[in-house]
Every structure is written in structure tokens, then in C-alpha cells.
Amino acid sequence: MGRTLPTITQQLSDTEAALVRFRRTLRKSDQYIFDGLFAAARCHTAAISQMDALLPFEAALLAILLEQAKEIAILRQKLETLDGSTHRLAD
Amino acid sequence: MAPLTGWLIDLYPNETDLALWLLADSGERLLLRMDFPITFYAAGDFSALRQAWRFLRDKGVILARETRRDLFTGERTVLAATVPRPASLPELFAELSAAFPALDYYDADVPLPLRFAARTGGGLLGRCRIDATGNRVAAIEALDSPWELDPQPIPLRVLELSPDVDPALRPPGRLRVKYGRVDYTISLEPFQSFEIALHATIHQFDPDLILSDYGDTWLLPRLTFNPNRDPAKDVLSRKAESYFAYGQVVYRGSQVYLFGRWHIDRKNAMLFGEYGLEGVLEQARVTGLGVQEMARKSPGAGITAMQMLTALRTGVLVPVVKQQAESAKTLDELIRADKGGMIYQPLIGVHEHVAQIDFASMYPSIMVNFNISPEKKGPALSGATIGSEVEGLIPQTLRPLLEKRLALKRRLAELDPRDCRAKSLKARAAALKWLLVVCFGYLGYKNARFGKIESHEAVTSISRELLLQAKETAEELGFTVLHMYIDCLFVQKPGCEQAADFSPLLAAIEQQTGIPIALEGVYRWVAFLPSKRDKRIPVPNRYFGVFLDGEIKYRGIELRRHDTPPFVAKVQLAVLQCLAGAKTLAQVQDYIPKAREIVEHSNRELRAGRVPLEDLVITQRLSRDVNAYKFPSPAARAARQWIDAGKSVAPGQVMRFVFTRGKPGVWAAGVGELDERTVDVGRYIRLSESAAGTIWGALIELIKMVTDGFHL
Amino acid sequence: MFFQADSYPVDMDILPAFRSTSLTVACAPHAAREPVSQLAAALALRGPLTILDGGNRFQPYRVAHLLRQKTVDVNAAAKRIFIQRAFTCYQMLALLENTPALRQPYIILDLLATFYDDHVPAHEARRLLELCLMQVERLSQSAPVLITLAPPITPERGFLVDTVCARASQILLPEIPAQAETQLPLFTSSLSLSTCH
């Protein structure tokens, strides 16, 4: 029996397709970053789907923010490690 | 006359009654007859029923008014019509339903073996005791049940017939005949002598089963003599057809059924390669459908048969057409309900010491544990099992199947893998697994008589909840969940490297969810591959890895695709096996030169023309009519060649072809001889290098990613 | 938010035509699913409506998205759209028979999709369709009904389309736009009142 509701993956592809003119106008280097936003959302399709949201893109935005926050946390940790080692060097 | 005991191997209607074949304990194959009147039912508008009554009365049908149970609407007054001769039912029912299309009909198209099983308690392939007067059955008693784990094996006589070459590639010259240790060939030319020899062979060995290659599509349709054991019956031929199912066009080749003995065409039998004759016999036994039917039909037909049998046994009417439609949902309810299983994206990369945990037969277990059946309203999603409620039709049907499979698996686990019984147990467990796999799909299938979309949705909803519970349980115990896919999860925890290290987790998940789970294995390393389009995008169920014992497992790569030519698949497998030699990820790099050498060697073989033609053949399904292609796919171009050669091609049919240089770029198998110099060697090399690259390219990159860190 | 990639011009609207008469039939590729999404969103702002979907054409996210353009309370509007799906022509008949005649609009999406199935003999399809149309007649006495149709897969089933259209108070057909700025592929063309009888 065919499903009526598109999967979140399909839905994200549709949204991407709807934004094709926006993306096209971006610089090539920015396009890569832009695609990364959708890649981030695609890491959390299960969570987006579990939301049962009428407007799943709202949940997708949250997923994108989450990946960014994660990256900031990783970078912060790396910086702290670096800091630590420069301090040690200075000692 | 003393009662007869033995196995029931065939039953079908003849002119006046039912024909039964008994493989008696004496070794005789006995043709018996039995009175077998059949009852079906009609319900609906009273005046239409009265007219139907008159219509049937004039045809000598025995009529009665009865009250019987419709699964969905409850007790119903029905017109019960009993025909004395089973053979007359199809025609009579066709006439009746054409004259009174508005009536609801029940039990009118139930396969005869199922009626027999419901009435006598015995069934095809079962042992029984028969009291007979002459060849007429007076009484019959079942001596075993389909659920027995160790049924006494049937001493079948099996005759194997196979041509020396695939008739689609070249006209065969000889037919190989195998019977026990007897093994010889018969020349197909001249055909008349061939027929005399084959007829004599069948007569001499009197097989219960003719196991052929291409018997449905090539050998049997050509024979002019009657290969049946029952000389009064002609062979039953079903023509090839294309039909639309599961969202794609399916092509089914022609089929030839025998009477008194069976014919199975290994090349036309669904999933024969998956579980062999043992598996077919197991499925035929538990579904009650019979060997010839079960070998050719999908497991879905088997599940439907089992549901019908449950209905017949519990006095529930079997509707001829399904009418239950979906109840109304609001837009937000639809969005909540209309979803599949949990697909939790993997963490891209190569991971060491990963355990894969599978829920055993998850969907059927949910149906049984949560009593999910189309006649039930609002199944409990809270996790509370329904104890007091009457077990629904679906769980009733599935419970013995689930239990038998688990028991077989348990026995298999206790057995030494080298034990000669292991292979048979494995095949039987696999055959049951296929029935269980499809039963979920059938719950939502549009034509399933006992299906309802809400039950289907309830099952996926519970499954998602259970997977989340499993994830939470794993995380509480300190594991990282790398990936979840429908009914399995991949977990990792520093320090957990052997199977036993994961036992507490398994126990905790089983305790939490109530569904049996099993450790599929612990990977030395497993690679979750990213999308080919963008390396940052994870792809579910696309991975390869090596278990602790060196066994490899892969999903979603070229090797798993049906349209990958064997040459390419073999190269990819060899590369994977080579890299599987690495005990740790750090060692993988050391194996890559060897893997490269494998690819280069196979390329040299290909260039030198030493790769057999079969390995270059691509198998692709024709997704639509040849003329409907705007840009003909290679399969469509091959089909075009077939048509030009005067052969017919139907949508859904599988085309086999080899890539060649120049136009049209393919050689369709079976159209003349291939000039091997025209093979497009370059294309095959590109394909195999790309497939090899899927393995090592991904590994190198993913290992690098682990060292460098991964960024958006 | 954004338009879907295959979106239709927003200015086309079945609503005015739909409200004026009792049985409207729209024949268009994809069973006019985009105009139906627009119509469903517009109607849901006003009150409850029922959608019977015979061809898996309903677009839940699209409708939600359109609702969001018109209201902040998408949830309330979503609860006013009732959907039922049929996957066989027997189910379509069962759905129609069990649908109460209320004073709220009905949209029957891709009514004939299941009737185009060649496993159902033509005479059986005809018989079931007649029964369905009797039910449609019943519903259309209390509220406006829109039936959408997709072209038949094979010309042999064209008679089914004629049977439905013969009952219509008005028929909407896709209009191929003449203006240069809207030269889009056929499927993006708008629906307009083309014949009326």
C-alpha cells in the first residue's frame, strides 16, 4: 500500500528543490556551506520524523542548529586543548 | 481392509469428487477418492438473496439459511450453498456472482487443500491414517501437525532434469537426468527419440517430484506425452503474465503443474535459491497450500492461506473481496500515523568493536505480543500487553509460526555447525522467516482480506517506540548507538570487544521491550558509507564490515544489487575479503596494495578474454513497455533486440545482456551468438574499479576522517 | 516558507466555481492535486471538510504549508480536514457508503484511480462506479462535492471518465496559458471553467 506522507528525506529534498534559485545565486564557496546545512538536517531525519510536525522544516532548522552547536562545542574543546598545550609550552 | 497410513502428497478435484494421493508406508503411491461437498456463503440485500436462492436451487445446490461471523461486522445471516462436486464450484460461483454482483460472498475462493485441512485436521505433506473401502475414503485421521519440529521425513522419489545450457542463451543439446546415484544425459535430437527416452525414464523411476531447470518455460510445454501420475488429468499450464504489484511491474513466466506428482522449476520458483527444497516443503506444510503452489507463489500467498485456515477453523467467514476501508483521520493524525519503521541515520565513518543487535521477527512479534489484528480497535501503544482480550485472527495465525521458527533457531544454535542436520534446519528456519517477513506487509496490503491500514500503522508505531526504548537502554548502560534500521541497532562502548561483553545490554533491552533479541555479531570494524553526492550526508543501511570470526557483511553496495554483473560483484567481494584480513583498522592500509593487485589481475583476465561470458551478463528488469522509454535503458535496448529477433517481451520481464562497443551498446542474451571481440571491456573495467573503490576508497577516506576529525 | 518545486501558480482557484454548484468534476494530470491542496487549505480556514482519496494524491505537508501562509493556528485548521483513503474500488465504494451526508464540503481525489486497475473487469468497474455515483449524488444534496480525475492509463477505461462527467453540474479542465510569462509545462497549467452544462 502506497504511503501518502513523504518521508522526511523526501521532504528535505523537496525543500532543497524549492530553494534552487536561492542556492544558485550564492557564491560557489557559500553553496558548499549551504549544502552542509541540509546535510546537517539529514543527520537527524529520525528526530524530525518523530516530531510528527505539520511543518517539518521547523524541526529541520532545529537539527541544523544542533549540528552547529555541536561543532562549536568540538571547536571549543580543541581550543582549550590547544590553550592547555601553549600554556605548557610557555611554562 | 486394514487402515492405510502414510503421507498425503496431492489432492485435487476430479469429475465427481476429490482425488487424494497417499504415499503409503508400504511404499505404494495410492490414488484414493473421497466425497467432498463444498459450502460457500452469500449475504446482503434480502430480495437479491431470495433470487440467488432460486437461481441456485435450479442448479441442484443444497441451500440453507445460517448465521455466521464476519470478522469485521460480526454475526450475519447468510445463504449457505453446498455443492456436492468440488470441481463445479469455480464455474458456478462465476455465474452466480455475475448474476448477483451486489451480494457479499464468502468462502467461495478458498483453495481446496485449505478446506481439506480445516475439515479433516490433516493436510498436504502431513501423515494420516485412512479407512478406505476399495479406493474410496471412509474416514481420515491426521497423525501429525505442521508444527512438529521433527516430522518423519517423506521418502520422496526425486527426479532431476536439467538442460546443458540456459535455453535463453543457446538451444540446449542434451538433458541431464539425475535420480539418486543414477546420472546420465539424453540427447535432445532427434526430438521424437528424446521424448521416448524421457517418457521411459519417468515411467521407470515413477518420481514424486520432478525437479527441473527451465521445466516451466522450456521443457514441459514441449512434451507431447502426459508426464502426470494420474493419467486421467492433463497437465495444468498457466500462461506468462505481467501484472502490477508492490509498486512495480512483475513478470511471471509460464508454469506447468502436474497431478499425482509435483513439478518444481528451480529457475522459476520464488526464493528457491534462498532455502531450497527443504524450505519449500516446510512452507508448503505450514501454509497447507501444497508444494507446487508454494514453490511458485510469493510468501504473501502463503500467509494469506494461513489466515484463511485460521478463519475456517474458528468459524470466521473468508470474504471474497476486501471492503474494509480506512477510518477518517484528520490531517495531523495522518501525519502522525502514516510512517514506516525507525531509520536512525548512522554516524559516517569506520568504527571498531561494534555490535549489531537484531530484534528477532520484530513486526510479527509485535503483532502477537500486542494482539494487533484488523478486527481489534485501538491497539494499546503504551507498551501494556493485552492479557485478557481474545487473541485476534492475525496473532492466532502467527504465534505457532513464530514459536516454531524460534525453536528451530534454538536447536540450530545448540548444534555443531558441521552437523549434517544443520543445513536442513537452517533452510526450514529461513523458509519460516520469509513467511513472517511478509505477514507485516500483508496487514496493510490493499487486497489482503484480513488487512487493515490502522493495524499496519500500529505495528510501525510500536516498532519505533521499541527502538527508542532500546536506544535509551543502551545509552543508560554507556553505549553509543551508531545506527538503527527498522529492527536492528549498532552499538559501541569502549572496552566491549567480545560477544559476551554485550550480553548485559541484550538482556536489558529484551527485559525493557519484551521482544526477543539476538546478537547478529561483533564487528572488528564496520564502515558506514556516506552519500555519493555529498560526503557529509549519511545513508541508512549502506555499510560493510568484518565480524570477529572473519565473516564479512555488507548492505547497500554494488554486491547487493541484482543488476551488477557477476564479474564486478566478484571483484568487489574479493577486495572486501582481502581487506577483511586486517585485524584492526590500523592494518587496513597494509592490505590495500594486495587489493589493488586483485583488481589489476581481474582486468588482465578480462582483456585477455578469459572471463566467462556468464560473468559479464547483466540482469535487469524491464520497468515498463519497451515503447514507453524516452531514453531506452540498456535493458530496453536488449528488449528491442529480442523483439527484432521475433521474440515477445513483456513489461516486468527480466532482460539479460552484455555491454558491447558501438551501437546499440548491448547484446541481448539469446539473440544469435555474441562476437566476444565486441565486448565493451573498458566499461566493465570502469564498473569493477568503481565497485572496488566503493570499498577501499571509502575506507581510506573514512579512516582519515577519524584521524582528522569531521566537520560540516 | 517556500513553494514546492512543482508548484502551480497560486492565483488559480477552484473555490468560486466549487461553491456555486453541487457536483464539480475536475479532470487534470495528477488528478489536480495541487489545486486541491489549495482548495483544501482555503476551505479548512472556514470549517470542516472531508477528503476521500482514491489515488494516494493527497499532499499532507503541502496543505499544512499552505495553511501556514494563511493562519498562525495551523493545528486548529488541520483538525478540520478529515481524510480517508481507498486503495481498491471496493474500498472506495465502502468509503462513500459510510460517509454521512453533512453540511460540509467533500473532495473526492482521483476517484477513478482504483477503477483503472486492469485486475478489475470493465463491467465490474462500471457497476461499482454507478454505485459510487449514487452515493456521490446523496452527498451532493447536502453539500458541494468536487471530484477530481486523472486521465485513464489505457484508452479502454475512458468510458469511466465519461460516466463521471455525465453527472457533473460543471466540468473543469486544465487551461493551457497563452501568456508568454507563464509558459510552463502542461502540468503547471491552471484549471479554469471550460464547459458547463
mmCIF file of C-alpha atoms in Angstrom, chain B residues 56-237:
data_model
loop_
_atom_site.group_PDB
_atom_site.id
_atom_site.type_symbol
_atom_site.label_atom_id
_atom_site.label_comp_id
_atom_site.label_asym_id
_atom_site.label_seq_id
_atom_site.Cartn_x
_atom_site.Cartn_y
_atom_site.Cartn_z
ATOM 1 C CA LEU B 56 -29.004 -21.947 -7.148
ATOM 2 C CA ARG B 57 -31.924 -24.260 -6.347
ATOM 3 C CA ASP B 58 -32.404 -24.847 -10.059
ATOM 4 C CA LYS B 59 -28.774 -25.964 -10.340
ATOM 5 C CA GLY B 60 -29.050 -28.708 -7.746
ATOM 6 C CA VAL B 61 -27.223 -26.818 -5.000
ATOM 7 C CA ILE B 62 -28.161 -27.643 -1.389
ATOM 8 C CA LEU B 63 -29.301 -24.461 0.347
ATOM 9 C CA ALA B 64 -29.759 -23.358 3.930
ATOM 10 C CA ARG B 65 -30.100 -20.198 5.955
ATOM 11 C CA GLU B 66 -27.409 -19.799 8.578
ATOM 12 C CA THR B 67 -25.880 -17.281 10.907
ATOM 13 C CA ARG B 68 -22.125 -16.908 10.617
ATOM 14 C CA ARG B 69 -19.467 -14.478 11.720
ATOM 15 C CA ASP B 70 -17.902 -11.774 9.562
ATOM 16 C CA LEU B 71 -14.628 -10.732 11.165
ATOM 17 C CA PHE B 72 -15.421 -7.038 10.957
ATOM 18 C CA THR B 73 -19.194 -6.733 11.147
ATOM 19 C CA GLY B 74 -19.990 -9.666 13.432
ATOM 20 C CA GLU B 75 -22.876 -12.147 13.157
ATOM 21 C CA ARG B 76 -24.564 -12.136 9.797
ATOM 22 C CA THR B 77 -27.461 -14.031 8.261
ATOM 23 C CA VAL B 78 -26.147 -15.799 5.208
ATOM 24 C CA LEU B 79 -27.310 -18.084 2.479
ATOM 25 C CA ALA B 80 -25.250 -21.268 2.708
ATOM 26 C CA ALA B 81 -24.815 -23.022 -0.638
ATOM 27 C CA THR B 82 -23.342 -26.514 -0.740
ATOM 28 C CA VAL B 83 -22.120 -28.034 -3.985
ATOM 29 C CA PRO B 84 -21.606 -31.799 -3.972
ATOM 30 C CA ARG B 85 -18.829 -31.748 -6.579
ATOM 31 C CA PRO B 86 -15.829 -29.551 -5.706
ATOM 32 C CA ALA B 87 -14.855 -29.251 -9.379
ATOM 33 C CA SER B 88 -18.095 -27.466 -10.203
ATOM 34 C CA LEU B 89 -17.583 -24.566 -7.768
ATOM 35 C CA PRO B 90 -15.484 -22.135 -9.824
ATOM 36 C CA GLU B 91 -17.899 -22.097 -12.742
ATOM 37 C CA LEU B 92 -20.983 -21.945 -10.554
ATOM 38 C CA PHE B 93 -19.583 -19.107 -8.499
ATOM 39 C CA ALA B 94 -18.585 -17.171 -11.614
ATOM 40 C CA GLU B 95 -22.172 -17.433 -12.902
ATOM 41 C CA LEU B 96 -23.710 -16.531 -9.575
ATOM 42 C CA SER B 97 -21.503 -13.519 -8.915
ATOM 43 C CA ALA B 98 -22.096 -12.251 -12.446
ATOM 44 C CA ALA B 99 -25.862 -12.546 -11.938
ATOM 45 C CA PHE B 100 -25.834 -11.054 -8.421
ATOM 46 C CA PRO B 101 -22.817 -8.783 -8.246
ATOM 47 C CA ALA B 102 -24.136 -6.748 -5.345
ATOM 48 C CA LEU B 103 -24.124 -9.625 -2.850
ATOM 49 C CA ASP B 104 -21.210 -10.177 -0.488
ATOM 50 C CA TYR B 105 -19.639 -13.586 -0.982
ATOM 51 C CA TYR B 106 -17.645 -15.620 1.474
ATOM 52 C CA ASP B 107 -15.549 -18.799 1.372
ATOM 53 C CA ALA B 108 -16.047 -19.032 -2.390
ATOM 54 C CA ASP B 109 -12.401 -18.945 -3.449
ATOM 55 C CA VAL B 110 -10.622 -20.770 -0.660
ATOM 56 C CA PRO B 111 -8.006 -23.161 -2.100
ATOM 57 C CA LEU B 112 -9.169 -26.769 -1.816
ATOM 58 C CA PRO B 113 -6.222 -28.018 0.277
ATOM 59 C CA LEU B 114 -7.129 -25.443 2.946
ATOM 60 C CA ARG B 115 -10.746 -26.597 3.085
ATOM 61 C CA PHE B 116 -9.440 -30.119 3.378
ATOM 62 C CA ALA B 117 -7.116 -29.171 6.227
ATOM 63 C CA ALA B 118 -9.857 -27.300 8.053
ATOM 64 C CA ARG B 119 -12.307 -30.186 7.723
ATOM 65 C CA THR B 120 -10.066 -33.167 8.415
ATOM 66 C CA GLY B 121 -7.399 -31.641 10.642
ATOM 67 C CA GLY B 122 -4.793 -33.111 8.312
ATOM 68 C CA GLY B 123 -3.234 -31.561 5.301
ATOM 69 C CA LEU B 124 -0.829 -31.884 2.418
ATOM 70 C CA LEU B 125 2.532 -33.379 3.415
ATOM 71 C CA GLY B 126 1.065 -34.492 6.723
ATOM 72 C CA ARG B 127 0.856 -38.079 7.916
ATOM 73 C CA CYS B 128 -2.593 -39.591 8.161
ATOM 74 C CA ARG B 129 -4.500 -42.806 8.720
ATOM 75 C CA ILE B 130 -7.187 -43.604 6.174
ATOM 76 C CA ASP B 131 -10.014 -46.118 6.367
ATOM 77 C CA ALA B 132 -10.906 -46.989 2.813
ATOM 78 C CA THR B 133 -13.302 -49.297 1.065
ATOM 79 C CA GLY B 134 -11.648 -50.111 -2.215
ATOM 80 C CA ASN B 135 -10.191 -46.775 -3.246
ATOM 81 C CA ARG B 136 -12.924 -44.774 -1.527
ATOM 82 C CA VAL B 137 -12.045 -42.948 1.684
ATOM 83 C CA ALA B 138 -14.467 -43.640 4.517
ATOM 84 C CA ALA B 139 -12.592 -41.850 7.282
ATOM 85 C CA ILE B 140 -9.369 -39.933 7.581
ATOM 86 C CA GLU B 141 -7.387 -39.006 10.660
ATOM 87 C CA ALA B 142 -4.358 -36.738 10.965
ATOM 88 C CA LEU B 143 -1.345 -38.337 12.650
ATOM 89 C CA ASP B 144 0.862 -35.276 12.977
ATOM 90 C CA SER B 145 0.730 -31.488 12.857
ATOM 91 C CA PRO B 146 2.558 -28.905 10.756
ATOM 92 C CA TRP B 147 4.091 -27.546 13.951
ATOM 93 C CA GLU B 148 6.098 -30.617 14.788
ATOM 94 C CA LEU B 149 9.795 -29.848 14.921
ATOM 95 C CA ASP B 150 10.929 -33.284 13.773
ATOM 96 C CA PRO B 151 8.397 -34.599 11.336
ATOM 97 C CA GLN B 152 9.161 -38.022 9.947
ATOM 98 C CA PRO B 153 10.832 -37.226 6.602
ATOM 99 C CA ILE B 154 8.825 -38.133 3.500
ATOM 100 C CA PRO B 155 10.656 -40.766 1.443
ATOM 101 C CA LEU B 156 10.232 -38.830 -1.785
ATOM 102 C CA ARG B 157 11.465 -40.061 -5.143
ATOM 103 C CA VAL B 158 13.085 -37.070 -6.803
ATOM 104 C CA LEU B 159 13.981 -36.937 -10.472
ATOM 105 C CA GLU B 160 16.154 -34.004 -11.547
ATOM 106 C CA LEU B 161 16.063 -32.806 -15.143
ATOM 107 C CA SER B 162 18.279 -30.015 -16.434
ATOM 108 C CA PRO B 163 19.423 -28.918 -19.886
ATOM 109 C CA ASP B 164 23.146 -28.424 -20.539
ATOM 110 C CA VAL B 165 22.678 -24.689 -21.139
ATOM 111 C CA ASP B 166 20.206 -21.923 -20.340
ATOM 112 C CA PRO B 167 17.729 -22.237 -23.269
ATOM 113 C CA ALA B 168 17.517 -18.438 -23.393
ATOM 114 C CA LEU B 169 21.227 -18.257 -24.248
ATOM 115 C CA ARG B 170 21.538 -21.151 -26.699
ATOM 116 C CA PRO B 171 19.380 -24.130 -27.762
ATOM 117 C CA PRO B 172 20.338 -26.986 -25.394
ATOM 118 C CA GLY B 173 21.800 -30.159 -26.857
ATOM 119 C CA ARG B 174 21.334 -32.611 -24.013
ATOM 120 C CA LEU B 175 19.171 -33.111 -20.964
ATOM 121 C CA ARG B 176 20.783 -34.292 -17.765
ATOM 122 C CA VAL B 177 18.837 -36.884 -15.782
ATOM 123 C CA LYS B 178 19.611 -37.455 -12.103
ATOM 124 C CA TYR B 179 17.890 -39.911 -9.829
ATOM 125 C CA GLY B 180 19.715 -40.773 -6.643
ATOM 126 C CA ARG B 181 23.083 -42.031 -7.807
ATOM 127 C CA VAL B 182 21.883 -42.545 -11.376
ATOM 128 C CA ASP B 183 23.185 -39.731 -13.546
ATOM 129 C CA TYR B 184 23.130 -39.626 -17.352
ATOM 130 C CA THR B 185 22.210 -37.378 -20.261
ATOM 131 C CA ILE B 186 19.765 -37.752 -23.130
ATOM 132 C CA SER B 187 20.295 -36.065 -26.476
ATOM 133 C CA LEU B 188 17.517 -33.670 -27.435
ATOM 134 C CA GLU B 189 17.904 -34.527 -31.105
ATOM 135 C CA PRO B 190 16.006 -36.109 -32.698
ATOM 136 C CA PHE B 191 13.171 -34.887 -30.523
ATOM 137 C CA GLN B 192 10.987 -37.953 -31.034
ATOM 138 C CA SER B 193 13.655 -40.290 -29.640
ATOM 139 C CA PHE B 194 14.271 -37.854 -26.840
ATOM 140 C CA GLU B 195 10.619 -37.995 -25.857
ATOM 141 C CA ILE B 196 10.569 -41.780 -25.915
ATOM 142 C CA ALA B 197 13.664 -41.889 -23.709
ATOM 143 C CA LEU B 198 12.313 -39.294 -21.259
ATOM 144 C CA HIS B 199 8.915 -40.964 -21.082
ATOM 145 C CA ALA B 200 10.628 -44.277 -20.303
ATOM 146 C CA THR B 201 12.728 -42.565 -17.625
ATOM 147 C CA ILE B 202 9.686 -41.101 -15.880
ATOM 148 C CA HIS B 203 7.875 -44.404 -16.146
ATOM 149 C CA GLN B 204 10.844 -46.324 -14.748
ATOM 150 C CA PHE B 205 11.547 -44.113 -11.723
ATOM 151 C CA ASP B 206 7.940 -43.023 -11.139
ATOM 152 C CA PRO B 207 9.124 -39.862 -9.296
ATOM 153 C CA ASP B 208 7.016 -37.986 -6.735
ATOM 154 C CA LEU B 209 8.831 -34.833 -7.675
ATOM 155 C CA ILE B 210 10.270 -33.700 -10.963
ATOM 156 C CA LEU B 211 12.808 -31.050 -10.049
ATOM 157 C CA SER B 212 13.771 -29.265 -13.233
ATOM 158 C CA ASP B 213 15.693 -26.317 -14.558
ATOM 159 C CA TYR B 214 13.550 -24.406 -17.076
ATOM 160 C CA GLY B 215 10.788 -27.033 -16.867
ATOM 161 C CA ASP B 216 8.051 -24.386 -16.676
ATOM 162 C CA THR B 217 9.245 -22.256 -19.519
ATOM 163 C CA TRP B 218 11.077 -24.683 -21.788
ATOM 164 C CA LEU B 219 10.954 -28.443 -21.183
ATOM 165 C CA LEU B 220 7.425 -29.392 -20.135
ATOM 166 C CA PRO B 221 5.492 -27.203 -22.578
ATOM 167 C CA ARG B 222 7.326 -29.052 -25.379
ATOM 168 C CA LEU B 223 6.375 -32.586 -24.349
ATOM 169 C CA THR B 224 3.697 -34.382 -26.316
ATOM 170 C CA PHE B 225 3.253 -37.204 -23.774
ATOM 171 C CA ASN B 226 1.474 -36.846 -20.418
ATOM 172 C CA PRO B 227 4.000 -36.647 -17.560
ATOM 173 C CA ASN B 228 1.276 -36.870 -14.875
ATOM 174 C CA ARG B 229 0.988 -39.771 -12.476
ATOM 175 C CA ASP B 230 -2.787 -39.507 -12.785
ATOM 176 C CA PRO B 231 -3.361 -40.347 -16.468
ATOM 177 C CA ALA B 232 -6.905 -39.001 -16.315
ATOM 178 C CA LYS B 233 -5.612 -35.454 -15.846
ATOM 179 C CA ASP B 234 -3.909 -33.205 -18.364
ATOM 180 C CA VAL B 235 -1.021 -31.038 -17.198
ATOM 181 C CA LEU B 236 -2.148 -27.625 -15.989
ATOM 182 C CA SER B 237 -0.367 -24.804 -17.786
#
